[in-house]
Amino acid sequence: MVDNYATLGLVWGAPEEGNRTLTHQGDCGGSYRVGAINLPLISCDVETEGILDRPTQSQCQHKNVHFLGTYFKVNHQHCYKIYVRHMRMRSLTKMGTSEKRLIRNRETAILSCTECSLRRSMASLASPSLLTPFSVHRIHPLIFSHRSRIAKVARVTHLKHRFFSVASVSQNGVFGSPETAKSFDFNSEERIYSWWESQGFFKPNLDRGGDPFVISMPPPNVTGSLHMGHAMFVTLEDVMVRYNRMKGRPTLWIPGTDHAGIATQLVVERMLASQGIKRADLSREEFINHVWEWKEKYGGTITKQIKRLGASCDWDREHFTLDDKLSRAVVEAFVRLHEKGLIYKGSYMVNWSPNLQTAVSDLEVEYSEEPGFLYHIKYRVAGGSRSDFLTVATTRPETLFGDTAVAVHPEDDRYTHYIGSQAIVPMTFGRHIPIISSKLVDREFGTGVLKISPGHDHNDYLLARKIGLPILNVMNKDGTMNEVAGLYSGLDRFEARKKLWKELEETGLAAKKEPYVLRVPRSQRGGEIIEPLVSKQWFVTMEPLAEKALSAVQRGELTILPERFEKIYNHWLSSIKDWCISRQLWWGHRIPVWYVVGKDSDEDYIVARSAEEALGKAREMYGKGVEVYQDPDVLDTWFSSALWPFSTLGWPDVSTDDFKQFYPTTMLETGHDILFFWVARMVMMGIEFTGNVPFRYVYLHGLIRDSQGRKMSKTLGNVIDPLDMVKEYGSDALRFTLALGTPGQDLNLSMERLTSNKAFTNKLWNAGKFVLQNLPNQSDFAAWDALLAYKFDKEDSLTSLPLTECWVVSTAAFSSPFYPLLSRITLSFEFIYQVSKLHLLIDVVTTSYDKFYFGDVARETYDFFWADFADWYIEASKARLYQSGNPSIASIAQAVLLYVFENILKILHPFMPFVTEELWQALPNRKGALIVSSWPETSLPTVASTRAIRNARAEYSVEPAKRISATVVASPEVRNYIAKEKVVLALLSRLDLQSTHFSEIPPGDANQSVHLVASEGLEAYLPLAGMVDIAAELQRLNSRLSKMEGEYGRLIARLGSPEFVEKAPEAVVRGVREKAAEMEEKINLTKNRLGFLKSTTLVSDAAQ
């Protein structure tokens, strides 16, 4: 058969039962009959066109079906099958009854190549337009009534469609196009990422000038594998970085990894054990070599995984905490602190890991609720009768060998007569200890008698030091009992517990044993139970450092987001303890302390920057023949991490370009759970060593939990691997889902959310497909010149737009030629505001980005794209594109489609970088990459003013119908523009037109007004007296405050109850804590507002 062309027609009528198959037979022409409907087949000797009912995929491999834009040509080189089937619409909720009925009865022709599985859905030239007669009412339901819509149906004229086509697919082979792919291919994400990196887009562009945006990545452990916590910080930090890069700021995101002392040593020890090698069989140097070999082979895994999520870091500036430069910074910090007398060596209580044989930080201890027992043991009173004894309840009977006192509450009538007497410690051959009183004893716990074991309990240790009790250690470093335990010496601590209880029962000193839920401290790395133990370690004196860190927040040099975490930050720093910085490991930064051979190591030690310097100092002090050896311990991993924001920029060499250009950094983003352990220490060290806070903002995200609010753990089997989610849903959908969270709040992650946001990605892709298929052919220069001539960020361009286009673009619709028509109709104030569309969206999301309200950005953009653009304007544009018969109207629709879609891609790019870049590259006449494109801006300050005033009205509960006064303060240029929009501003903001003024300076009653900063160079003052009844508002707020304080008190009381905190499910306790934090924040806001209103009243009274 020769190369001929034919068009298939869309038919209307009742759906057929099942699929009717018709095969093309013979020459073209005539028609096929399907039921009672004729399916026309137009002559094959001419090329004909038709609209695709579904977006296209790549063409058939046999080249039988060619898809050009939204039109098709059918090449009859092979026979085809025509399938007639019922077409279902996904969303009918916004359509009228008539529309639904017609859509449900619609049938579609499906074209299929006989040699492959290519199938395309097509609509005929003769098909009624879905939009023109039935959807125009969606432009405004008050203008077009249902009756008028029905009346117009008979007058619909079906015009020949214009032919649009765009040459798609990137020339460099990196990018695909919606015209050639059904959906976005997740596999292309790595290709796009490599292209970004190869183009140098991740580096700071200093040519742009301006204040740099700098953020240091929280360094993940080199042993780590990507988990949802990593995915969260990568997402949020990349959102910040991409936004600020598009805003034109030199942007630097510094990546790196942490050497993770305990975790890495444990991993390598296990690897060697699998080879039959024990660490004890190796020298320190040999073991360290094995660790470096492991690091070189496996240490880059976490970096590759972070890249997979789209992290736009400057990888040429990647650091490792054991790099030479960072190691030098660590030594310098230790030496300087020691020279100031802030580092010392002493014996104190630490968290000891018996298996790892090292002290561990509080952060490396995880508490779990586990079943156990509460043991009741009789302590006889010395000199008393057989009935004189105190029964002690304890969960750790093996520590009784270290008891140095028994305590009771001074007001507990059961035991007051024993205070001052002596008790006999069981199984110790009559060792006596004093019976003392302490208000710290909980009379409700157990028997109300507390054994004091200062060597094995943090609280007992503090009490013993306060009142001068001796401290006894009954365990060795490996968790076995030492000689203080007498006959139990050498036994493992848990074996000793069993044997001791058995012998207590035999001697009659065991009262009872009852089941009890224990809060067990376990090593985060090794899993074994941590033993509180007094050990000789190196410490940093924290109080003088903490004072400066507290002051930084109080002076406003450092802002913590959410604000409620400032209280936690201040509380921790106000009651800070000295920091144990030594670890008994081989992998890490060796403590820069040397001892002289043959001298007392506690007294005669040398702190130096190198072994050569230490030896020189030793020989100056003790003679040339002395030798030195280095302290075997290493520094806590958090010590080097505390220097991260400035050591990565070159410190202690403050003359480096990076340090001078990028320090202090801008932002520190991390989880709220390490506010103390990392964030506060960075602040202290940054101020101490550089004189400046290391960052201006701290943004704290919450933890990620499963859909039921439970912590993810292997035990529960609810761990979600982010890489699995990327494979199934794509990086963009995962990032968008994570970014929807609220700062500081835990996020419950569900597959439903991911599925929904994957659908959002597909919707964005299909919208891009529609836009591309409805743009002029690139060879049609005249059409493109006309299209690109439209400038929608200027007032004169907007006022000439038709109402539909104007609404989707801007509030300037209300100053367009359609405004007189609208003003004659009773329009809803809320409706008018909601259809402000794109420019309002740009203003709102830009403000939210600047305030770090990323969840708000995501929700606002999602709603605009889905409801206003995809579901409404795209559908509305079809009438202009296909049936207007007017090239200029179609050109306007094309220009608006392109302009709005471009800006949507820009707004969404920080959240969804891959699909937006792919779509951007498919757009014609787009030069450069989306990642470095400029942020969308408008010159319409009306939008910013409207939003700010409306927010203030809501905040002060102003009646919706009430018109208020306002003074707008702005530069002359902005003031002149917004003055022209005075009517629009008054309409949208419900202002009194006669009392709305424009000025360059604040009004005389500014101190009695609500001051609003709408945007840079644009402010507004709203006189309180005209907005609210201040007396009534004070009464309302006082009443509200009283209720909130009552609720807050009840929440705090619950949290103050040990029974609730210890026995209630973790999720319930966490929920109460979060609710209390939110309530406290609301109370503070209400108090601030009350203070403002009261001060306003005082000013007003004084003026009179």
Short mmCIF file of C-alpha atoms in Angstrom, two decimals, residues 469-884:
data_model
loop_
_atom_site.label_atom_id
_atom_site.label_comp_id
_atom_site.label_asym_id
_atom_site.label_seq_id
_atom_site.Cartn_x
_atom_site.Cartn_y
_atom_site.Cartn_z
CA LEU A 469 29.77 10.55 100.28
CA PRO A 470 32.58 8.18 99.22
CA ILE A 471 32.41 6.69 95.70
CA LEU A 472 32.92 2.96 95.24
CA ASN A 473 33.39 1.29 91.87
CA VAL A 474 32.47 -2.41 91.87
CA MET A 475 33.08 -3.24 88.18
CA ASN A 476 35.96 -3.68 85.81
CA LYS A 477 36.01 -1.96 82.40
CA ASP A 478 34.76 -5.16 80.72
CA GLY A 479 31.61 -5.32 82.83
CA THR A 480 32.80 -7.97 85.27
CA MET A 481 32.70 -7.49 89.04
CA ASN A 482 35.96 -6.37 90.68
CA GLU A 483 37.47 -7.16 94.08
CA VAL A 484 35.07 -4.77 95.89
CA ALA A 485 32.34 -7.34 95.19
CA GLY A 486 34.14 -9.89 97.31
CA LEU A 487 33.08 -13.45 96.48
CA TYR A 488 31.40 -12.24 93.28
CA SER A 489 34.63 -10.86 91.85
CA GLY A 490 35.24 -11.95 88.24
CA LEU A 491 31.59 -12.68 87.49
CA ASP A 492 29.83 -10.91 84.66
CA ARG A 493 27.52 -8.21 86.06
CA PHE A 494 24.38 -10.07 84.97
CA GLU A 495 25.62 -13.42 86.24
CA ALA A 496 26.41 -11.75 89.54
CA ARG A 497 22.83 -10.41 89.69
CA LYS A 498 21.36 -13.89 89.40
CA LYS A 499 23.72 -15.45 91.91
CA LEU A 500 23.28 -12.59 94.40
CA TRP A 501 19.48 -12.81 94.33
CA LYS A 502 19.58 -16.53 94.86
CA GLU A 503 21.78 -16.15 97.91
CA LEU A 504 19.67 -13.27 99.25
CA GLU A 505 16.67 -15.60 99.13
CA GLU A 506 18.62 -18.27 100.98
CA THR A 507 19.61 -15.82 103.74
CA GLY A 508 16.11 -14.36 104.10
CA LEU A 509 17.16 -10.90 102.95
CA ALA A 510 15.17 -11.09 99.71
CA ALA A 511 11.71 -9.60 100.29
CA LYS A 512 10.21 -10.09 96.82
CA LYS A 513 10.84 -9.82 93.08
CA GLU A 514 8.17 -8.33 90.84
CA PRO A 515 7.96 -7.73 87.06
CA TYR A 516 8.88 -4.21 86.07
CA VAL A 517 9.38 -2.35 82.80
CA LEU A 518 12.95 -1.04 82.71
CA ARG A 519 14.30 1.97 80.82
CA VAL A 520 17.53 0.39 79.62
CA PRO A 521 20.46 2.48 78.27
CA ARG A 522 22.07 0.75 75.31
CA SER A 523 25.00 1.67 73.12
CA GLN A 524 23.80 3.04 69.83
CA ARG A 525 26.66 1.34 68.04
CA GLY A 526 27.32 -1.90 69.88
CA GLY A 527 23.89 -2.56 71.35
CA GLU A 528 25.18 -3.63 74.77
CA ILE A 529 23.83 -2.13 78.01
CA ILE A 530 25.76 0.97 79.02
CA GLU A 531 27.31 1.02 82.49
CA PRO A 532 27.55 4.35 84.37
CA LEU A 533 31.14 4.30 85.57
CA VAL A 534 33.62 6.68 87.15
CA SER A 535 36.62 6.92 84.86
CA LYS A 536 39.65 9.16 84.33
CA GLN A 537 39.00 11.22 81.19
CA TRP A 538 39.72 14.56 79.51
CA PHE A 539 37.08 17.25 79.93
CA VAL A 540 36.28 20.73 78.62
CA THR A 541 35.01 23.33 81.08
CA MET A 542 31.81 24.51 79.41
CA GLU A 543 30.34 27.28 81.54
CA PRO A 544 32.40 30.21 80.18
CA LEU A 545 31.79 29.01 76.62
CA ALA A 546 28.08 28.59 77.24
CA GLU A 547 27.68 32.15 78.51
CA LYS A 548 28.75 33.56 75.13
CA ALA A 549 26.47 31.16 73.26
CA LEU A 550 23.50 32.19 75.40
CA SER A 551 24.27 35.84 74.82
CA ALA A 552 24.35 35.35 71.03
CA VAL A 553 20.69 34.30 71.02
CA GLN A 554 19.66 37.00 73.46
CA ARG A 555 21.30 39.69 71.31
CA GLY A 556 19.66 38.38 68.14
CA GLU A 557 22.92 37.34 66.50
CA LEU A 558 21.57 33.80 66.21
CA THR A 559 18.00 32.86 65.33
CA ILE A 560 16.69 29.37 66.08
CA LEU A 561 13.73 28.11 64.05
CA PRO A 562 11.18 27.16 65.25
CA GLU A 563 11.46 29.77 67.96
CA ARG A 564 10.22 27.47 70.71
CA PHE A 565 13.53 25.59 70.63
CA GLU A 566 15.27 28.68 71.98
CA LYS A 567 13.91 27.78 75.40
CA ILE A 568 15.41 24.28 75.17
CA TYR A 569 18.69 25.72 73.93
CA ASN A 570 18.80 28.24 76.79
CA HIS A 571 17.86 25.64 79.41
CA TRP A 572 20.58 23.24 78.34
CA LEU A 573 23.30 25.90 78.20
CA SER A 574 22.19 27.36 81.54
CA SER A 575 22.64 24.02 83.28
CA ILE A 576 25.49 22.68 81.17
CA LYS A 577 27.95 20.11 82.49
CA ASP A 578 31.59 19.74 81.58
CA TRP A 579 32.13 17.79 78.38
CA CYS A 580 33.99 14.48 78.37
CA ILE A 581 36.01 14.62 75.14
CA SER A 582 38.24 11.54 75.40
CA ARG A 583 37.47 8.11 73.93
CA GLN A 584 39.35 4.87 74.41
CA LEU A 585 39.60 4.06 70.70
CA TRP A 586 42.29 3.80 68.04
CA TRP A 587 40.40 5.44 65.16
CA GLY A 588 40.08 9.20 65.47
CA HIS A 589 42.02 12.35 66.32
CA ARG A 590 44.72 11.37 68.79
CA ILE A 591 44.67 13.62 71.84
CA PRO A 592 47.65 16.02 71.46
CA VAL A 593 49.07 15.24 74.89
CA TRP A 594 52.44 13.60 75.54
CA TYR A 595 53.83 12.07 78.73
CA VAL A 596 57.43 11.84 79.80
CA VAL A 597 58.66 8.31 80.22
CA GLY A 598 59.17 7.57 83.90
CA LYS A 599 57.13 10.54 85.12
CA ASP A 600 53.71 10.70 86.76
CA SER A 601 51.25 10.89 83.85
CA ASP A 602 48.68 12.76 85.95
CA GLU A 603 51.07 15.59 86.74
CA ASP A 604 53.78 15.67 84.09
CA TYR A 605 52.23 15.92 80.65
CA ILE A 606 52.85 18.18 77.68
CA VAL A 607 50.24 19.62 75.31
CA ALA A 608 51.71 20.31 71.88
CA ARG A 609 50.78 20.64 68.20
CA SER A 610 53.12 17.82 67.13
CA ALA A 611 55.36 15.08 68.51
CA GLU A 612 58.45 17.12 67.59
CA GLU A 613 57.17 20.11 69.53
CA ALA A 614 56.29 17.90 72.52
CA LEU A 615 59.74 16.30 72.57
CA GLY A 616 61.40 19.71 72.38
CA LYS A 617 59.37 20.98 75.33
CA ALA A 618 60.09 17.84 77.35
CA ARG A 619 63.84 18.12 76.83
CA GLU A 620 63.77 21.78 77.79
CA MET A 621 62.04 20.82 81.05
CA TYR A 622 63.69 17.50 81.93
CA GLY A 623 66.91 17.26 79.94
CA LYS A 624 67.96 16.01 76.54
CA GLY A 625 67.80 12.34 77.38
CA VAL A 626 64.07 12.11 78.06
CA GLU A 627 61.58 10.38 75.82
CA VAL A 628 57.87 11.04 75.40
CA TYR A 629 54.86 8.97 74.40
CA GLN A 630 51.44 10.18 73.27
CA ASP A 631 48.19 9.71 75.14
CA PRO A 632 46.53 6.59 73.65
CA ASP A 633 43.01 8.06 73.68
CA VAL A 634 41.31 9.89 70.82
CA LEU A 635 38.95 12.84 70.91
CA ASP A 636 35.19 12.53 70.87
CA THR A 637 33.93 12.68 67.29
CA TRP A 638 31.71 15.61 68.28
CA PHE A 639 34.82 17.64 69.12
CA SER A 640 35.91 17.80 65.49
CA SER A 641 32.28 18.22 64.38
CA ALA A 642 31.98 21.28 66.62
CA LEU A 643 34.60 22.98 64.43
CA TRP A 644 32.92 21.99 61.15
CA PRO A 645 31.48 25.37 59.96
CA PHE A 646 34.87 27.11 60.06
CA SER A 647 37.45 24.31 59.80
CA THR A 648 35.98 23.43 56.38
CA LEU A 649 36.63 27.03 55.29
CA GLY A 650 40.31 27.01 56.22
CA TRP A 651 40.50 27.86 59.94
CA PRO A 652 42.90 28.27 61.73
CA ASP A 653 44.24 30.03 58.63
CA VAL A 654 41.82 32.95 58.56
CA SER A 655 43.55 34.47 55.54
CA THR A 656 42.16 31.91 53.08
CA ASP A 657 39.75 33.19 50.43
CA ASP A 658 37.02 30.80 51.53
CA PHE A 659 37.17 31.92 55.14
CA LYS A 660 37.11 35.61 54.22
CA GLN A 661 34.31 35.22 51.66
CA PHE A 662 32.03 32.65 53.28
CA TYR A 663 32.41 32.88 57.06
CA PRO A 664 30.25 33.26 59.06
CA THR A 665 27.94 30.92 57.19
CA THR A 666 24.26 31.65 56.75
CA MET A 667 22.36 28.57 57.85
CA LEU A 668 22.73 25.40 59.86
CA GLU A 669 19.98 22.88 59.16
CA THR A 670 19.71 19.67 61.16
CA GLY A 671 17.44 17.54 63.33
CA HIS A 672 16.14 18.96 66.58
CA ASP A 673 17.47 15.92 68.44
CA ILE A 674 21.08 17.14 68.19
CA LEU A 675 20.45 20.74 69.19
CA PHE A 676 22.62 20.25 72.31
CA PHE A 677 25.18 17.76 71.15
CA TRP A 678 26.19 19.47 67.95
CA VAL A 679 24.48 22.82 67.29
CA ALA A 680 25.16 24.41 70.68
CA ARG A 681 28.77 23.17 70.65
CA MET A 682 29.35 24.66 67.20
CA VAL A 683 28.02 27.99 68.45
CA MET A 684 30.32 27.89 71.49
CA MET A 685 33.39 26.90 69.49
CA GLY A 686 32.67 29.34 66.68
CA ILE A 687 32.46 32.29 69.06
CA GLU A 688 35.50 31.12 71.01
CA PHE A 689 37.82 30.66 68.04
CA THR A 690 36.56 33.17 65.45
CA GLY A 691 34.77 35.80 67.52
CA ASN A 692 31.56 35.30 65.51
CA VAL A 693 28.60 32.96 65.64
CA PRO A 694 29.26 30.32 62.93
CA PHE A 695 25.83 30.81 61.33
CA ARG A 696 22.97 33.30 61.52
CA TYR A 697 20.11 30.80 61.47
CA VAL A 698 19.49 27.34 62.85
CA TYR A 699 16.64 25.46 61.17
CA LEU A 700 15.54 22.34 63.03
CA HIS A 701 13.53 19.61 61.35
CA GLY A 702 11.66 16.82 63.07
CA LEU A 703 12.19 13.09 62.95
CA ILE A 704 10.61 10.88 60.31
CA ARG A 705 8.27 8.23 61.62
CA ASP A 706 6.10 5.61 59.98
CA SER A 707 2.48 6.22 59.03
CA GLN A 708 1.40 5.25 62.57
CA GLY A 709 3.75 7.73 64.22
CA ARG A 710 6.18 5.05 65.41
CA LYS A 711 9.94 5.46 65.33
CA MET A 712 11.45 3.49 62.48
CA SER A 713 13.39 0.48 63.66
CA LYS A 714 14.47 -2.89 62.35
CA THR A 715 12.72 -4.53 65.28
CA LEU A 716 9.34 -3.15 64.19
CA GLY A 717 10.12 -3.87 60.56
CA ASN A 718 8.96 -0.39 59.54
CA VAL A 719 12.22 1.04 58.21
CA ILE A 720 11.74 2.77 54.86
CA ASP A 721 14.78 2.85 52.59
CA PRO A 722 14.85 6.17 50.69
CA LEU A 723 16.67 4.59 47.75
CA ASP A 724 13.82 2.10 47.35
CA MET A 725 11.41 5.02 47.37
CA VAL A 726 13.49 6.82 44.73
CA LYS A 727 13.32 3.77 42.46
CA GLU A 728 9.56 3.45 42.83
CA TYR A 729 8.41 7.05 43.12
CA GLY A 730 11.35 9.15 41.93
CA SER A 731 13.52 11.59 43.87
CA ASP A 732 11.19 14.50 43.14
CA ALA A 733 8.14 12.85 44.72
CA LEU A 734 10.14 11.81 47.79
CA ARG A 735 11.62 15.29 48.21
CA PHE A 736 8.27 16.98 47.79
CA THR A 737 6.73 14.68 50.40
CA LEU A 738 9.47 15.32 52.96
CA ALA A 739 9.38 19.08 52.41
CA LEU A 740 5.68 19.22 53.30
CA GLY A 741 6.52 18.79 56.98
CA THR A 742 6.35 21.49 59.64
CA PRO A 743 9.64 22.79 61.10
CA GLY A 744 10.50 21.05 64.35
CA GLN A 745 7.60 18.59 64.10
CA ASP A 746 8.00 14.88 63.45
CA LEU A 747 6.69 13.74 60.07
CA ASN A 748 4.62 10.58 59.66
CA LEU A 749 5.58 9.16 56.27
CA SER A 750 3.01 7.10 54.39
CA MET A 751 3.01 5.42 51.00
CA GLU A 752 -0.24 7.23 50.21
CA ARG A 753 1.57 10.57 50.33
CA LEU A 754 4.33 9.31 48.10
CA THR A 755 1.84 7.88 45.63
CA SER A 756 -0.06 11.16 45.55
CA ASN A 757 3.10 13.17 44.90
CA LYS A 758 4.22 10.76 42.22
CA ALA A 759 0.90 11.52 40.55
CA PHE A 760 1.73 15.20 40.95
CA THR A 761 5.00 14.62 39.08
CA ASN A 762 3.09 12.90 36.30
CA LYS A 763 0.54 15.71 36.19
CA LEU A 764 3.34 18.23 35.82
CA TRP A 765 4.82 16.15 33.02
CA ASN A 766 1.51 15.91 31.19
CA ALA A 767 0.93 19.64 31.57
CA GLY A 768 4.32 20.19 29.96
CA LYS A 769 3.27 17.86 27.19
CA PHE A 770 0.14 19.92 26.55
CA VAL A 771 2.05 23.21 26.57
CA LEU A 772 4.68 21.90 24.16
CA GLN A 773 2.13 20.43 21.79
CA ASN A 774 0.29 23.73 21.61
CA LEU A 775 3.17 26.05 20.81
CA PRO A 776 4.03 27.26 17.28
CA ASN A 777 6.43 25.34 15.14
CA GLN A 778 9.92 26.65 15.77
CA SER A 779 10.24 27.51 12.11
CA ASP A 780 7.23 29.82 12.39
CA PHE A 781 9.23 32.90 13.33
CA ALA A 782 6.32 35.29 12.98
CA ALA A 783 4.23 33.29 15.43
CA TRP A 784 7.09 33.17 17.91
CA ASP A 785 7.77 36.87 17.59
CA ALA A 786 4.13 37.57 18.41
CA LEU A 787 4.15 35.12 21.31
CA LEU A 788 7.35 36.43 22.89
CA ALA A 789 6.20 40.03 22.57
CA TYR A 790 3.85 39.57 25.52
CA LYS A 791 5.33 40.72 28.84
CA PHE A 792 3.13 39.72 31.75
CA ASP A 793 5.11 41.33 34.55
CA LYS A 794 4.06 44.83 33.47
CA GLU A 795 0.77 46.58 34.12
CA ASP A 796 0.11 47.69 30.54
CA SER A 797 0.47 44.11 29.25
CA LEU A 798 -1.86 42.68 31.86
CA THR A 799 -4.66 45.17 31.36
CA SER A 800 -4.97 44.15 27.71
CA LEU A 801 -5.50 40.46 28.47
CA PRO A 802 -8.86 38.69 28.25
CA LEU A 803 -10.42 37.99 31.64
CA THR A 804 -9.49 34.29 31.75
CA GLU A 805 -5.81 34.92 31.02
CA CYS A 806 -5.68 37.92 33.31
CA TRP A 807 -7.05 35.95 36.23
CA VAL A 808 -4.60 33.12 35.83
CA VAL A 809 -1.71 35.58 35.70
CA SER A 810 -2.45 38.39 38.14
CA THR A 811 -4.73 40.56 40.20
CA ALA A 812 -4.40 43.10 37.42
CA ALA A 813 -7.62 41.54 36.11
CA PHE A 814 -9.39 43.98 38.31
CA SER A 815 -7.94 46.96 36.48
CA SER A 816 -8.52 45.40 33.05
CA PRO A 817 -11.31 46.32 30.65
CA PHE A 818 -13.38 43.57 32.30
CA TYR A 819 -13.32 45.28 35.67
CA PRO A 820 -16.40 47.47 35.02
CA LEU A 821 -18.33 44.30 34.19
CA LEU A 822 -17.19 42.59 37.36
CA SER A 823 -18.00 45.61 39.47
CA ARG A 824 -21.60 45.44 38.35
CA ILE A 825 -21.91 41.89 39.59
CA THR A 826 -22.13 40.90 43.25
CA LEU A 827 -18.76 39.22 43.45
CA SER A 828 -17.58 37.41 46.55
CA PHE A 829 -14.58 39.16 48.17
CA GLU A 830 -13.01 35.79 48.92
CA PHE A 831 -13.52 34.55 45.37
CA ILE A 832 -11.88 37.64 43.88
CA TYR A 833 -8.90 37.22 46.15
CA GLN A 834 -8.52 33.52 45.40
CA VAL A 835 -8.41 34.08 41.63
CA SER A 836 -5.46 36.46 41.88
CA LYS A 837 -3.43 33.58 40.45
CA LEU A 838 0.17 33.49 39.41
CA HIS A 839 1.62 36.80 40.60
CA LEU A 840 0.00 36.41 43.96
CA LEU A 841 1.49 32.91 44.12
CA ILE A 842 4.97 34.24 43.29
CA ASP A 843 4.69 36.85 46.02
CA VAL A 844 3.34 34.42 48.62
CA VAL A 845 5.84 31.63 47.98
CA THR A 846 8.78 34.03 47.78
CA THR A 847 7.86 35.34 51.21
CA SER A 848 7.47 31.78 52.50
CA TYR A 849 10.82 30.77 51.04
CA ASP A 850 12.47 33.74 52.74
CA LYS A 851 10.86 32.80 56.06
CA PHE A 852 11.79 29.10 55.62
CA TYR A 853 8.11 28.03 55.49
CA PHE A 854 8.83 25.35 52.91
CA GLY A 855 5.70 23.34 53.63
CA ASP A 856 3.62 26.41 52.81
CA VAL A 857 5.49 26.88 49.53
CA ALA A 858 4.82 23.29 48.54
CA ARG A 859 1.12 23.40 49.42
CA GLU A 860 0.47 26.79 47.77
CA THR A 861 2.22 25.76 44.57
CA TYR A 862 0.57 22.36 44.50
CA ASP A 863 -2.88 23.92 44.85
CA PHE A 864 -2.23 26.57 42.21
CA PHE A 865 -0.81 24.14 39.69
CA TRP A 866 -3.42 21.47 40.14
CA ALA A 867 -6.59 23.53 40.59
CA ASP A 868 -5.89 26.80 38.81
CA PHE A 869 -3.54 25.83 36.01
CA ALA A 870 -4.00 22.15 35.15
CA ASP A 871 -7.69 21.65 35.94
CA TRP A 872 -8.90 25.14 35.01
CA TYR A 873 -6.74 27.21 32.70
CA ILE A 874 -5.42 24.40 30.50
CA GLU A 875 -9.00 23.32 29.88
CA ALA A 876 -10.12 26.92 29.32
CA SER A 877 -7.27 27.52 26.85
CA LYS A 878 -8.44 24.72 24.56
CA ALA A 879 -11.38 26.80 23.37
CA ARG A 880 -9.02 29.63 22.43
CA LEU A 881 -6.47 27.36 20.83
CA TYR A 882 -8.79 25.16 18.80
CA GLN A 883 -12.05 26.99 18.21
CA SER A 884 -11.54 30.74 18.42
#
